Amino acid sequence: MIRPHRVSVALHRLLFVFLALFVVPASAQESESSDVHDSFVVGIRGHYRVGRTTAIRFLGDASNDSDAITLETLDGDGVRVNIDGFRPRPNGEVGYVVPGSEAAPLALTVDGNRYETRFPIVGVPSRGASMIPSGMPWVVAIGDPLGVDRIGASDLLDRESRIGVTRVESADSLPSRVWGYDGVDLVLINGSGADVLESMTAAQQEALLQWNRQGGRSLLCLGESSERLAQVAPWLTELLPLDEVETVRIDPAALETFTTSQTPLDDFTGIKLPRQAGKILINGRTKRRISTVLAAQYPLGFGRVTVMAADLDSEAFANWPERSDLVSRLTGDVLVELDADQLSRDRTTSFNDLAGQMRATLDQFSIKSHFSFSLISLIVMLLVAAIGPLDYLLVNRVLGRPLLGWLSFPLMAIGLSVFLVSQSRPVLTSTAEQGDEASDGLLRSNQIQVVDLDHVDGVGRGFAWSYTYSHDPIDIDLAMPRSERLRSMGAEEMQSMLFPMGYPGRTFGGIQLAGENTLLPSYRILREDSQNPIVENLAIASRSSKSIAARLQFVPRLEESVEMMRRPGSEQLRGELLNPLPIDLLDGMLVYRNWVYLLPTRFQAGGRIAAVQDLRQKNFRWLLTKQQAMEKNATETTPWVVGDFSNAQRVAEMLLFHRAAGGTLYTGLKDEPLSRLDLSHVLVDDRCILVGRTEQPLVDFGVKKHDSDDASFVPPQGTSLSMIRVVLPVRSTRLD
């Protein structure tokens, strides 16, 4: 029988053990790390995309004067990456990361305190924080969403909208840097968002403008609210070719005809848009029967702005059944769901996007073995001869000791195996020979670089993507500093960002990973928003590769002003063409509308072509698709081979002008992560594009061993494709 006091003692001991095992370690852990999910806001109001630069806001105790801020997450390979170098913004923004997967862990270390959370999972964007999946359009609405958030939704079928809409109700939720809009397909602005626009900081305004110039897309609804928007957000006028804001009363007949509506509209007030610029989408009349532009699309740098001369958020349009259809048609393919039948059904590949084909192309490294198949066959025959007749004659007849065969046979087998293993180290083929220590470990890198210069709006940008392969395990540091060639083009005040490129899934063709890769150590990205970012301690496993990319933006400076001319009503250019670049252009082309002028093989820096009309001309779409004219007015198009990884330049040309070549209908592949490289929309009446290759890379790329005493970065061996495009103005003139 157990006495009561002994039971009490036992209970006290059990309680003490419980407190020692659970309570004390928990409190110790809380002092080092704490979960504060409610204090983190990722992306824009909790919405983000995997593999895209995502803003991180922390509403906790992060001081604005703190310098020691580190963000940590997992990249697409499940390896931990730390990002340093950001300073907090007044709205709580502490930095930017690129999440490699859904629900990736996120940690913030500030002033020695560590806070942890996770990115949201895929959900319904209209209900709160959620990952925006690949293939779902993402719209940021500053004002009324205009019914876009109800496209594809059905209460009867319990089906949510197929459009991810982030409705901005406070300016604090908007990014302060241009990188925060990465992954956004459309920004929608109307009069209902006037209060948000008025409260935006100068950094937020500049971020939105830069995003639009760097390739973003916006839809502005400017009706009766135009004058107020011009007062509270005068920076919006920089998006439009307007000298002053003027409104007129518009007859709605053109809108009813455009949407084939059976519901009449009342007269409305709209902004007066210019007719000489941009692409007119809807033409109409005022109440005084004067022709006016109802909707137009204007190029802005590498982006575009669509303007609707009406307040679509007003009560009259809110009750109009065709409002959503009008918005969808004005935005083109942004809100149009891709038909699955248009995608390639090639079972030999695991990707469904052009980015996946480019990834596979860059990840090709030619390995040359020391031994050919014939030599290996000869060695096997010699081994058979050695352990057969030779061993019999030597051991039995010459030495007369048959038992020595048990020793001679394994010695010959082991010796031959050691020899073959010692000589089995492969040789990576390369045209360059360098003695750098980083190359001694069979380190190679394949790169693609695209630099764009807009000579009309004064915008410059760059994209560099590198795949680095190592045969032996190695820890390296990697840098992409400003090159002298970019400096000569005006890239003095350049902003750059280094980040891991690619994530698992159908887009890049990777295998879906679960959790963290604990075999590889974490690496660090230093000063990711500075002009010279560096990746430190990047571990590459044996016989594997790592993908790193960089985005650049700067204000270009060209030596001479270049302007092309054309006759009114014609798509033919004429006059002199000057190479405004300080470098030679290889295999150059001048593209205008759907025509391409083939330049000499080498167009020297500052070179001139007296009469561009004398150059050989071709249909641009035919050139991209390798279409040829056959007999009896028939044509033959070369099909796109999804599994062809041998020609990086061919894949790059398709990325640069995907829609001009027919888009998904031609390639059978989507174009999502690298869609901003496509400048097909810039081929309008008042712009042309000079495009070609450069002999030397425009973006420097260097590596060194992490534990090396030498601080210099050396370019690794490998292939590098460097493309450059220059947007030039076109002026319409009559012949003399």
XYZ file of C-alpha atoms in Angstrom:
736
model
C 0.000 0.000 0.000
C 1.303 3.467 -1.042
C 1.212 6.139 1.667
C -0.258 9.644 0.930
C 2.931 11.619 1.672
C 4.895 9.412 -0.718
C 2.314 10.088 -3.444
C 2.683 13.818 -2.826
C 6.472 13.615 -3.088
C 6.217 11.645 -6.318
C 3.843 14.194 -7.804
C 6.162 17.050 -6.866
C 9.083 15.255 -8.490
C 7.105 14.631 -11.689
C 6.066 18.291 -11.772
C 9.683 19.381 -11.328
C 10.818 17.102 -14.175
C 8.031 18.469 -16.397
C 9.063 22.049 -15.709
C 12.727 21.246 -16.290
C 12.107 19.497 -19.597
C 9.480 21.740 -21.129
C 9.035 25.066 -19.433
C 12.659 26.065 -19.004
C 13.807 25.181 -22.559
C 10.718 26.850 -23.951
C 11.451 30.081 -22.154
C 15.101 29.910 -23.214
C 14.073 29.387 -26.795
C 11.614 32.280 -26.604
C 14.407 34.638 -25.673
C 16.228 33.746 -28.887
C 13.365 33.242 -31.320
C 9.663 33.939 -31.263
C 6.801 33.326 -33.690
C 5.062 36.602 -34.501
C 2.868 35.828 -37.476
C 0.665 38.881 -36.982
C 3.650 41.243 -37.073
C 4.750 40.180 -40.590
C 3.108 41.379 -43.807
C 4.551 39.815 -46.952
C 4.147 41.195 -50.449
C 1.209 43.526 -50.979
C -1.380 42.914 -48.265
C -0.164 39.328 -47.870
C -0.212 38.477 -51.579
C 2.978 37.274 -53.258
C 4.345 34.907 -55.904
C 6.907 32.142 -55.514
C 10.212 32.978 -57.193
C 9.472 36.708 -57.342
C 10.948 39.531 -55.285
C 8.640 40.062 -52.311
C 8.540 43.015 -49.924
C 8.614 42.210 -46.199
C 6.987 44.550 -43.676
C 7.508 44.066 -39.973
C 5.160 45.846 -37.594
C 7.090 44.866 -34.487
C 10.009 46.535 -32.723
C 12.286 47.053 -35.756
C 13.817 50.475 -35.280
C 14.198 52.860 -38.213
C 17.800 53.434 -37.098
C 18.724 49.757 -37.148
C 21.519 48.721 -39.507
C 21.903 45.058 -38.543
C 18.874 43.668 -40.372
C 18.973 40.188 -41.890
C 16.168 38.344 -43.663
C 16.274 34.570 -44.079
C 14.241 32.160 -46.196
C 14.657 29.098 -48.454
C 15.487 29.300 -52.155
C 14.060 27.026 -54.853
C 16.521 24.262 -53.915
C 15.523 24.337 -50.252
C 18.795 25.971 -49.185
C 18.741 28.746 -46.604
C 19.673 32.186 -47.922
C 20.323 35.288 -45.807
C 19.829 38.784 -47.243
C 21.601 41.762 -45.678
C 21.843 45.451 -46.410
C 18.359 46.961 -46.099
C 17.230 49.785 -43.859
C 13.664 49.967 -42.490
C 11.178 52.310 -44.150
C 8.551 54.391 -42.299
C 5.772 51.967 -43.320
C 7.627 49.088 -41.645
C 9.252 47.744 -44.795
C 12.471 45.970 -43.787
C 13.642 44.311 -47.001
C 12.985 42.018 -49.945
C 13.371 38.272 -50.399
C 12.617 35.712 -53.110
C 10.624 32.796 -51.596
C 11.521 29.488 -53.192
C 8.331 27.609 -52.363
C 4.862 27.895 -50.927
C 4.803 28.389 -47.136
C 8.584 28.881 -47.082
C 9.990 29.847 -43.669
C 10.797 33.509 -43.105
C 12.989 34.899 -40.344
C 13.990 38.448 -39.435
C 16.978 39.280 -37.254
C 17.187 42.873 -36.054
C 19.488 44.165 -33.318
C 20.179 40.598 -32.192
C 16.486 39.652 -31.877
C 15.115 36.937 -34.148
C 11.492 36.698 -35.303
C 10.094 33.808 -37.346
C 7.023 33.087 -39.442
C 6.076 31.449 -42.743
C 4.817 32.687 -46.077
C 1.083 32.134 -46.648
C -0.107 29.069 -48.527
C -2.229 29.038 -51.677
C -5.709 30.245 -50.847
C -8.409 32.615 -52.003
C -6.840 36.075 -52.471
C -10.130 37.844 -51.775
C -10.247 36.309 -48.301
C -6.834 37.408 -47.065
C -3.149 36.574 -47.311
C -2.401 34.036 -50.016
C 0.182 32.927 -52.530
C -0.800 33.876 -56.077
C -0.228 30.664 -58.075
C 1.391 30.546 -61.486
C -1.161 31.099 -64.230
C -3.496 33.262 -62.108
C -3.385 36.949 -63.161
C -2.520 39.312 -60.317
C -4.178 42.737 -60.268
C -3.408 45.469 -57.727
C -6.401 47.823 -57.496
C -5.833 51.330 -56.122
C -9.523 52.145 -55.937
C -12.533 50.125 -57.062
C -11.583 46.724 -58.621
C -14.287 47.325 -61.299
C -15.678 43.806 -61.002
C -12.364 42.169 -61.896
C -12.473 40.327 -58.567
C -15.688 38.604 -59.712
C -14.459 37.352 -63.104
C -15.010 33.582 -63.209
C -16.724 33.516 -59.795
C -20.036 31.753 -59.252
C -22.029 31.657 -56.020
C -24.214 28.888 -57.426
C -21.254 26.623 -58.202
C -19.312 27.799 -55.125
C -16.451 28.865 -57.387
C -14.047 31.692 -56.632
C -12.696 34.251 -59.085
C -9.856 33.154 -61.363
C -8.224 36.586 -60.943
C -6.131 37.425 -57.905
C -7.056 40.985 -56.885
C -5.281 42.952 -54.169
C -7.406 45.926 -53.173
C -5.208 48.629 -51.651
C -7.001 50.514 -48.869
C -3.937 52.178 -47.345
C -0.749 53.537 -48.880
C 1.288 51.803 -46.152
C 0.720 48.455 -47.887
C 2.387 49.611 -51.125
C 6.085 48.844 -51.739
C 8.714 51.562 -51.431
C 10.980 50.055 -54.080
C 10.335 48.961 -57.635
C 11.227 45.338 -56.777
C 8.055 45.052 -54.675
C 5.828 44.976 -57.778
C 7.601 41.945 -59.226
C 4.963 39.432 -60.278
C 2.115 41.972 -60.539
C 0.404 41.784 -63.945
C -1.706 44.948 -63.786
C -2.152 48.009 -61.583
C -5.670 49.441 -61.791
C -6.159 53.106 -60.762
C -9.405 55.080 -60.645
C -11.015 57.934 -58.749
C -11.960 55.748 -55.771
C -8.279 55.469 -54.884
C -7.625 59.214 -54.684
C -7.074 59.112 -50.912
C -4.514 56.317 -51.255
C -2.692 58.147 -54.058
C -2.587 61.345 -52.015
C -1.032 59.623 -48.991
C 1.689 57.786 -50.939
C 5.244 58.773 -50.075
C 7.717 60.014 -52.672
C 9.484 56.629 -52.578
C 6.216 54.770 -53.208
C 5.331 57.079 -56.083
C 8.751 56.600 -57.674
C 8.527 52.823 -57.196
C 5.211 52.642 -59.067
C 6.462 54.911 -61.862
C 9.702 52.960 -62.232
C 7.829 49.664 -62.308
C 5.686 50.957 -65.158
C 8.722 52.232 -67.064
C 10.621 48.989 -66.485
C 7.903 46.877 -68.115
C 4.802 47.101 -65.933
C 1.252 47.652 -67.110
C -1.418 50.002 -65.728
C -5.052 50.818 -66.448
C -6.195 54.346 -65.594
C -9.853 55.364 -65.522
C -9.935 59.149 -65.925
C -13.352 60.660 -66.145
C -14.897 63.377 -64.009
C -12.342 62.547 -61.313
C -9.408 63.483 -63.598
C -8.982 66.979 -62.172
C -8.942 65.762 -58.575
C -6.483 62.975 -59.366
C -4.250 65.522 -61.090
C -4.277 67.618 -57.911
C -3.670 64.870 -55.331
C -1.277 62.848 -57.533
C 0.352 65.123 -60.123
C 2.996 62.453 -60.729
C 0.325 60.423 -62.542
C 0.511 62.845 -65.475
C 4.045 61.520 -66.093
C 2.399 58.331 -67.331
C 0.541 60.142 -70.093
C 1.563 62.362 -73.036
C -0.592 65.252 -71.740
C 0.243 68.941 -71.461
C -2.865 69.720 -69.412
C -5.899 67.914 -68.014
C -9.095 68.760 -69.893
C -12.453 66.961 -69.772
C -15.327 66.743 -72.264
C -18.841 65.276 -72.338
C -18.848 62.028 -74.342
C -21.588 60.208 -76.243
C -21.691 56.554 -75.005
C -22.655 55.079 -78.407
C -19.077 54.019 -79.199
C -18.797 52.075 -75.927
C -22.118 50.336 -76.541
C -20.963 49.339 -80.009
C -17.525 48.212 -78.788
C -19.055 45.855 -76.194
C -22.155 44.963 -78.287
C -24.212 46.027 -75.274
C -27.990 45.967 -75.232
C -28.077 48.195 -72.139
C -27.888 51.912 -72.965
C -25.605 54.308 -71.098
C -26.067 57.944 -70.219
C -23.669 60.672 -71.302
C -20.513 60.796 -69.194
C -17.501 63.017 -68.617
C -14.084 61.853 -69.756
C -10.554 63.174 -70.109
C -9.490 64.519 -73.475
C -6.805 62.184 -74.840
C -4.311 63.025 -77.601
C -4.712 61.392 -81.003
C -1.127 61.690 -82.213
C 0.453 59.326 -79.668
C -0.056 55.727 -78.687
C -2.498 53.182 -80.045
C -6.187 54.101 -80.173
C -8.406 51.321 -78.833
C -11.845 53.014 -78.941
C -12.786 56.051 -81.005
C -15.940 58.010 -80.262
C -17.593 61.404 -80.309
C -18.353 64.143 -77.853
C -21.849 65.518 -77.301
C -20.951 68.201 -79.837
C -20.281 65.448 -82.423
C -16.537 66.055 -82.398
C -14.283 63.031 -82.774
C -12.488 62.047 -79.557
C -10.478 59.147 -78.140
C -12.320 57.052 -75.558
C -9.549 54.559 -74.830
C -5.901 54.381 -75.868
C -2.704 52.543 -75.005
C 0.528 54.488 -74.595
C 4.023 52.995 -74.377
C 5.986 54.201 -71.373
C 9.570 53.046 -71.472
C 9.332 49.265 -71.652
C 5.854 49.227 -70.112
C 2.469 50.494 -71.240
C -0.419 52.470 -69.848
C -4.025 51.989 -70.948
C -6.331 54.945 -70.349
C -10.128 54.829 -70.320
C -11.735 58.262 -70.586
C -14.499 57.459 -68.075
C -14.983 56.838 -64.375
C -15.768 53.126 -64.548
C -16.147 53.141 -60.758
C -19.133 55.536 -60.935
C -22.649 54.359 -60.188
C -23.701 54.462 -63.852
C -20.964 52.037 -64.925
C -21.228 49.900 -61.770
C -24.742 48.863 -62.827
C -23.735 48.322 -66.463
C -23.567 44.559 -67.240
C -20.736 44.929 -69.765
C -18.277 46.716 -67.469
C -16.176 43.619 -66.734
C -16.103 42.687 -70.407
C -14.941 46.207 -71.277
C -12.087 46.035 -68.735
C -11.018 42.597 -70.012
C -10.896 43.789 -73.612
C -8.983 46.941 -72.719
C -6.274 44.975 -70.919
C -5.787 42.483 -73.744
C -4.318 39.154 -72.666
C -3.750 40.101 -69.005
C -7.130 38.893 -67.738
C -7.600 36.185 -70.381
C -7.167 32.644 -69.119
C -4.793 30.553 -71.224
C -6.436 27.675 -73.034
C -4.877 24.365 -71.964
C -5.170 23.066 -75.538
C -2.653 25.687 -76.669
C 0.097 24.269 -74.441
C 2.583 21.779 -75.801
C 1.888 18.131 -75.023
C 5.515 17.085 -75.475
C 5.985 14.337 -72.882
C 9.786 14.474 -73.163
C 9.955 17.704 -71.158
C 8.771 18.502 -67.653
C 8.246 22.256 -68.147
C 5.479 24.294 -69.778
C 7.147 27.718 -69.959
C 9.842 29.340 -72.072
C 11.767 29.982 -68.862
C 12.001 26.218 -68.398
C 13.452 25.761 -71.874
C 15.999 28.516 -71.272
C 16.897 26.934 -67.921
C 17.517 23.581 -69.595
C 19.579 25.294 -72.300
C 21.799 27.115 -69.811
C 22.235 23.944 -67.773
C 23.997 22.123 -70.631
C 27.704 21.555 -69.974
C 29.748 19.516 -72.435
C 31.823 16.898 -70.625
C 34.598 15.121 -72.476
C 35.822 11.850 -71.001
C 39.471 10.742 -71.046
C 38.484 7.355 -72.469
C 36.467 6.569 -75.554
C 34.288 3.492 -75.883
C 36.845 1.751 -78.110
C 39.604 2.268 -75.537
C 37.428 0.911 -72.739
C 36.610 -2.135 -74.887
C 40.321 -2.718 -75.471
C 41.050 -2.454 -71.721
C 38.312 -5.012 -70.949
C 39.758 -7.398 -73.546
C 43.237 -7.001 -72.053
C 41.834 -7.695 -68.582
C 40.150 -10.887 -69.821
C 43.416 -11.918 -71.466
C 45.402 -11.125 -68.315
C 43.227 -13.194 -65.983
C 42.928 -16.013 -68.545
C 45.799 -17.233 -70.737
C 48.498 -14.934 -69.311
C 47.645 -15.734 -65.730
C 47.562 -19.470 -66.550
C 50.904 -19.442 -68.372
C 52.664 -17.272 -65.771
C 51.348 -18.915 -62.592
C 51.048 -22.531 -63.641
C 53.747 -23.092 -66.257
C 56.502 -20.564 -65.450
C 56.234 -20.335 -61.651
C 54.508 -23.646 -61.084
C 52.472 -22.262 -58.175
C 48.704 -22.451 -58.996
C 47.740 -21.065 -55.594
C 49.311 -17.721 -56.560
C 46.281 -17.191 -58.838
C 44.245 -16.319 -55.785
C 46.635 -13.396 -55.251
C 47.462 -12.305 -58.830
C 43.846 -12.009 -59.945
C 42.651 -9.562 -57.241
C 45.893 -7.568 -57.516
C 45.394 -7.051 -61.259
C 41.693 -6.203 -60.821
C 42.388 -3.738 -57.997
C 45.318 -2.140 -59.805
C 43.342 -1.662 -63.023
C 40.375 -0.225 -61.101
C 42.618 2.260 -59.279
C 44.143 3.317 -62.584
C 40.752 3.819 -64.258
C 39.309 5.741 -61.301
C 42.346 8.017 -61.116
C 42.027 8.793 -64.815
C 38.228 9.117 -64.886
C 38.139 12.829 -64.069
C 36.187 14.479 -66.907
C 37.284 17.480 -68.913
C 34.758 20.255 -69.541
C 35.164 21.527 -73.054
C 35.844 25.242 -73.276
C 37.308 27.615 -75.815
C 38.989 29.738 -73.158
C 41.879 28.707 -70.962
C 42.348 30.350 -67.610
C 44.566 29.511 -64.701
C 42.296 30.831 -61.978
C 41.930 28.664 -58.943
C 38.139 28.737 -59.229
C 38.439 27.048 -62.610
C 40.752 24.321 -61.354
C 37.759 22.533 -59.810
C 36.038 22.214 -63.166
C 33.869 25.274 -62.512
C 31.950 26.490 -65.554
C 29.207 29.040 -66.073
C 26.694 29.571 -68.882
C 25.012 32.946 -69.054
C 22.404 34.944 -70.901
C 22.341 38.727 -70.619
C 19.788 41.171 -71.985
C 20.294 44.943 -71.763
C 17.572 47.337 -72.966
C 17.950 51.071 -73.584
C 14.961 53.316 -74.274
C 16.092 56.388 -76.198
C 12.563 57.877 -76.063
C 11.785 57.935 -72.319
C 15.352 57.589 -71.025
C 15.027 54.205 -69.301
C 17.650 51.463 -69.011
C 17.408 47.978 -67.587
C 19.325 44.710 -67.609
C 18.786 41.052 -66.846
C 21.582 38.513 -66.364
C 20.989 34.816 -65.685
C 23.844 32.447 -64.900
C 24.054 28.690 -64.340
C 27.297 27.698 -62.598
C 28.423 24.065 -62.655
C 31.088 22.376 -60.557
C 32.364 18.831 -60.860
C 33.790 18.872 -57.331
C 32.084 20.257 -54.210
C 33.028 23.889 -53.795
C 32.081 27.015 -51.842
C 32.312 30.174 -53.927
C 31.645 33.888 -53.761
C 29.906 35.448 -56.736
C 29.638 39.066 -57.864
C 28.077 40.988 -60.742
C 29.636 44.471 -60.539
C 29.104 47.313 -62.969
C 31.093 46.757 -66.142
C 32.948 49.441 -68.040
C 30.750 48.756 -71.058
C 27.635 49.560 -69.028
C 29.335 52.618 -67.546
C 29.933 53.906 -71.066
C 26.169 53.744 -71.631
C 25.378 55.850 -68.579
C 24.947 53.185 -65.910
C 26.486 55.298 -63.147
C 23.547 55.411 -60.718
C 22.593 51.789 -61.220
C 20.373 49.762 -58.908
C 20.894 46.025 -58.991
C 19.568 42.962 -57.246
C 20.995 39.445 -57.076
C 18.651 36.552 -56.340
C 18.348 32.764 -56.833
C 16.511 32.084 -60.088
C 14.041 29.247 -60.498
C 11.701 27.236 -58.326
C 10.263 23.707 -58.406
C 7.204 23.013 -60.483
C 6.016 22.900 -64.083
C 7.258 26.404 -64.933
C 10.956 25.525 -64.729
C 10.556 21.765 -64.852
C 11.945 21.137 -61.373
C 10.923 18.463 -58.898
C 8.712 19.691 -56.071
C 10.804 19.700 -52.908
C 9.490 19.408 -49.378
C 11.273 21.159 -46.545
C 14.819 22.331 -46.130
C 17.923 20.930 -47.785
C 20.071 20.293 -44.718
C 23.010 18.894 -46.704
C 24.076 22.289 -48.062
C 25.016 25.217 -45.811
C 23.264 28.558 -45.976
C 24.645 31.361 -48.120
C 24.374 35.121 -47.920
C 23.466 37.942 -50.314
C 25.104 41.221 -49.290
C 23.716 44.664 -50.096
C 21.148 43.348 -52.525
C 19.866 46.876 -53.278
C 23.331 48.395 -53.767
C 25.279 48.832 -56.979
C 27.628 45.906 -56.306
C 25.767 43.003 -54.656
C 27.728 39.890 -53.701
C 26.734 36.291 -52.972
C 28.916 34.775 -50.260
C 29.556 31.131 -49.361
C 27.409 29.663 -52.145
C 27.834 25.893 -51.912
C 27.673 23.813 -55.092
C 27.433 20.066 -54.604
C 29.427 17.565 -56.630
C 28.422 17.441 -60.314
C 25.608 19.922 -59.875
C 24.809 23.512 -60.792
C 23.354 26.620 -59.185
C 21.224 29.333 -60.762
C 21.740 33.006 -59.881
C 20.218 36.003 -61.684
C 20.520 39.784 -61.481
C 18.202 42.650 -62.396
C 19.583 46.100 -63.167
C 18.016 49.493 -63.750
C 19.714 52.755 -64.677
C 19.362 55.933 -66.716
C 21.057 55.417 -70.102
C 23.232 57.957 -71.866
C 23.791 57.643 -75.597
C 26.388 59.691 -77.388
C 24.199 60.951 -80.243
C 20.510 61.498 -80.778
C 19.039 58.988 -83.229
C 15.691 59.387 -84.917
C 14.234 57.320 -87.734
C 11.804 58.577 -90.347
C 8.930 57.054 -92.278
C 6.379 58.178 -94.794
C 2.826 58.833 -93.477
C 0.559 55.815 -93.848
C 3.487 53.477 -94.520
C 5.399 50.890 -92.496
C 8.616 51.536 -94.408
C 11.499 53.408 -92.786
C 13.862 55.610 -94.726
C 16.892 57.798 -94.176
C 20.135 57.332 -92.266
C 20.709 54.867 -89.434
C 23.390 55.522 -86.830
C 24.704 53.036 -84.272
C 24.367 55.086 -81.049
C 26.178 52.486 -78.934
C 29.846 52.730 -77.921
C 30.263 49.048 -78.875
C 29.942 47.009 -82.061
C 26.638 45.294 -82.789
C 26.775 41.739 -84.189
C 24.034 40.176 -86.348
C 21.985 43.325 -85.866
C 18.406 43.977 -86.938
C 16.208 47.067 -87.061
C 12.614 46.096 -86.280
C 9.672 48.358 -87.083
C 6.103 47.145 -86.772
C 6.156 43.747 -88.546
C 9.185 44.500 -90.732
C 12.831 43.826 -90.004
C 15.866 45.388 -91.718
C 18.889 43.070 -91.680
C 22.058 44.985 -90.818
C 25.648 44.046 -91.708
C 27.228 41.220 -89.701
C 29.191 43.787 -87.679
C 27.692 47.234 -87.209
C 30.582 49.195 -85.749
C 30.229 51.652 -82.888
C 29.244 55.031 -84.302
C 28.830 53.485 -87.762
C 26.328 54.857 -90.241
C 24.097 53.361 -92.908
C 23.216 56.057 -95.424
C 19.897 54.625 -96.620
C 18.127 52.096 -94.403
C 15.576 51.490 -97.168
C 18.319 49.833 -99.221
C 18.843 47.111 -96.632
C 17.364 43.663 -97.042
C 13.868 43.527 -95.543
C 11.848 40.594 -94.249
C 8.566 39.930 -92.508
C 9.481 39.937 -88.799
C 7.066 37.191 -87.790
C 8.270 35.048 -90.665
C 11.844 35.577 -89.511
C 11.054 34.526 -85.936
C 9.109 31.434 -86.983
C 11.449 30.634 -89.907
C 8.493 30.742 -92.263
C 9.254 30.340 -95.963
C 7.229 31.037 -99.074
C 6.496 27.962 -101.187
C 4.927 27.461 -104.596
C 1.380 28.563 -105.395
C 1.353 31.231 -102.635
C 1.792 28.600 -99.905
C 3.989 29.078 -96.856
C 5.748 26.656 -94.530
C 6.522 27.437 -90.889
C 9.290 25.670 -88.985
C 7.654 24.227 -85.849
C 9.024 25.131 -82.443
C 10.919 22.228 -80.861
C 10.269 22.295 -77.117
C 13.011 19.778 -76.362
C 15.780 21.573 -78.299
C 18.424 22.831 -75.829
C 21.263 23.343 -78.309
C 20.614 26.934 -79.425
C 20.453 29.528 -76.661
C 20.202 32.427 -79.116
C 17.100 30.927 -80.726
C 15.369 30.594 -77.338
C 16.499 34.104 -76.384
C 15.017 35.626 -79.552
C 11.702 33.968 -78.742
C 11.796 35.383 -75.208
C 12.529 38.873 -76.530
C 9.594 38.870 -79.009
C 7.290 36.036 -77.948
C 3.967 37.682 -78.813
C 5.291 38.948 -82.156
C 6.016 35.329 -83.128
C 2.508 34.175 -82.252
C 2.975 33.515 -78.537
C 1.694 30.254 -77.112
C -0.008 29.375 -80.386
C 3.434 28.987 -81.965
C 5.682 27.715 -79.159
C 3.121 25.788 -77.130
C 4.744 27.281 -74.019
C 3.688 29.982 -71.586
C 5.799 33.039 -70.892
C 5.355 34.091 -67.266
C 8.572 34.549 -65.199
C 10.445 36.220 -68.094
C 7.475 37.930 -69.755
C 8.930 41.394 -69.062
C 11.687 40.652 -71.584
C 9.074 40.564 -74.352
C 8.986 43.960 -76.120
C 6.494 43.047 -78.839
C 4.133 45.753 -77.560
C 6.780 48.439 -78.178
C 6.597 47.866 -81.949
C 4.157 50.736 -82.554
C 3.988 53.578 -85.084
C 6.370 55.964 -83.325
C 8.995 53.475 -82.120
C 11.428 50.967 -83.599
C 13.957 48.638 -81.975
C 17.616 48.125 -82.817
C 18.604 44.649 -81.622
C 21.722 42.491 -81.838
C 24.488 40.662 -79.977
C 27.590 42.081 -78.327
C 31.032 40.533 -78.601
C 31.828 40.949 -74.899
C 29.368 40.464 -72.012
C 27.733 43.690 -70.878
C 27.335 42.500 -67.281
C 30.497 41.368 -65.534
C 30.246 38.043 -63.731
C 33.040 36.872 -61.447
C 33.640 34.048 -58.976
C 36.279 33.105 -56.431
C 36.713 30.466 -53.772
C 35.116 31.484 -50.516
C 38.177 30.665 -48.418
C 40.630 32.228 -50.850
C 42.948 34.999 -49.680
C 42.682 36.642 -53.103
C 39.868 39.220 -53.049
C 39.588 39.505 -56.853
C 36.721 37.944 -58.792
C 37.625 36.162 -62.033
C 35.196 35.349 -64.887
C 34.688 31.559 -65.079
C 34.914 29.616 -68.295
C 31.748 28.886 -70.219
C 29.444 30.341 -72.825
C 27.881 33.796 -72.606
C 25.125 35.178 -74.808
C 24.811 38.958 -74.532
C 21.888 40.685 -76.278
C 21.134 44.408 -76.436
C 18.083 46.328 -77.641
C 17.735 50.062 -78.219
C 14.295 51.662 -78.595
C 14.494 54.560 -81.075
C 11.864 57.195 -81.938
C 10.220 57.235 -85.364
C 9.001 60.496 -86.898
C 6.507 60.647 -89.727
C 7.662 62.954 -92.556
C 6.847 63.418 -96.210
C 9.348 62.788 -98.961
C 11.197 65.820 -100.291
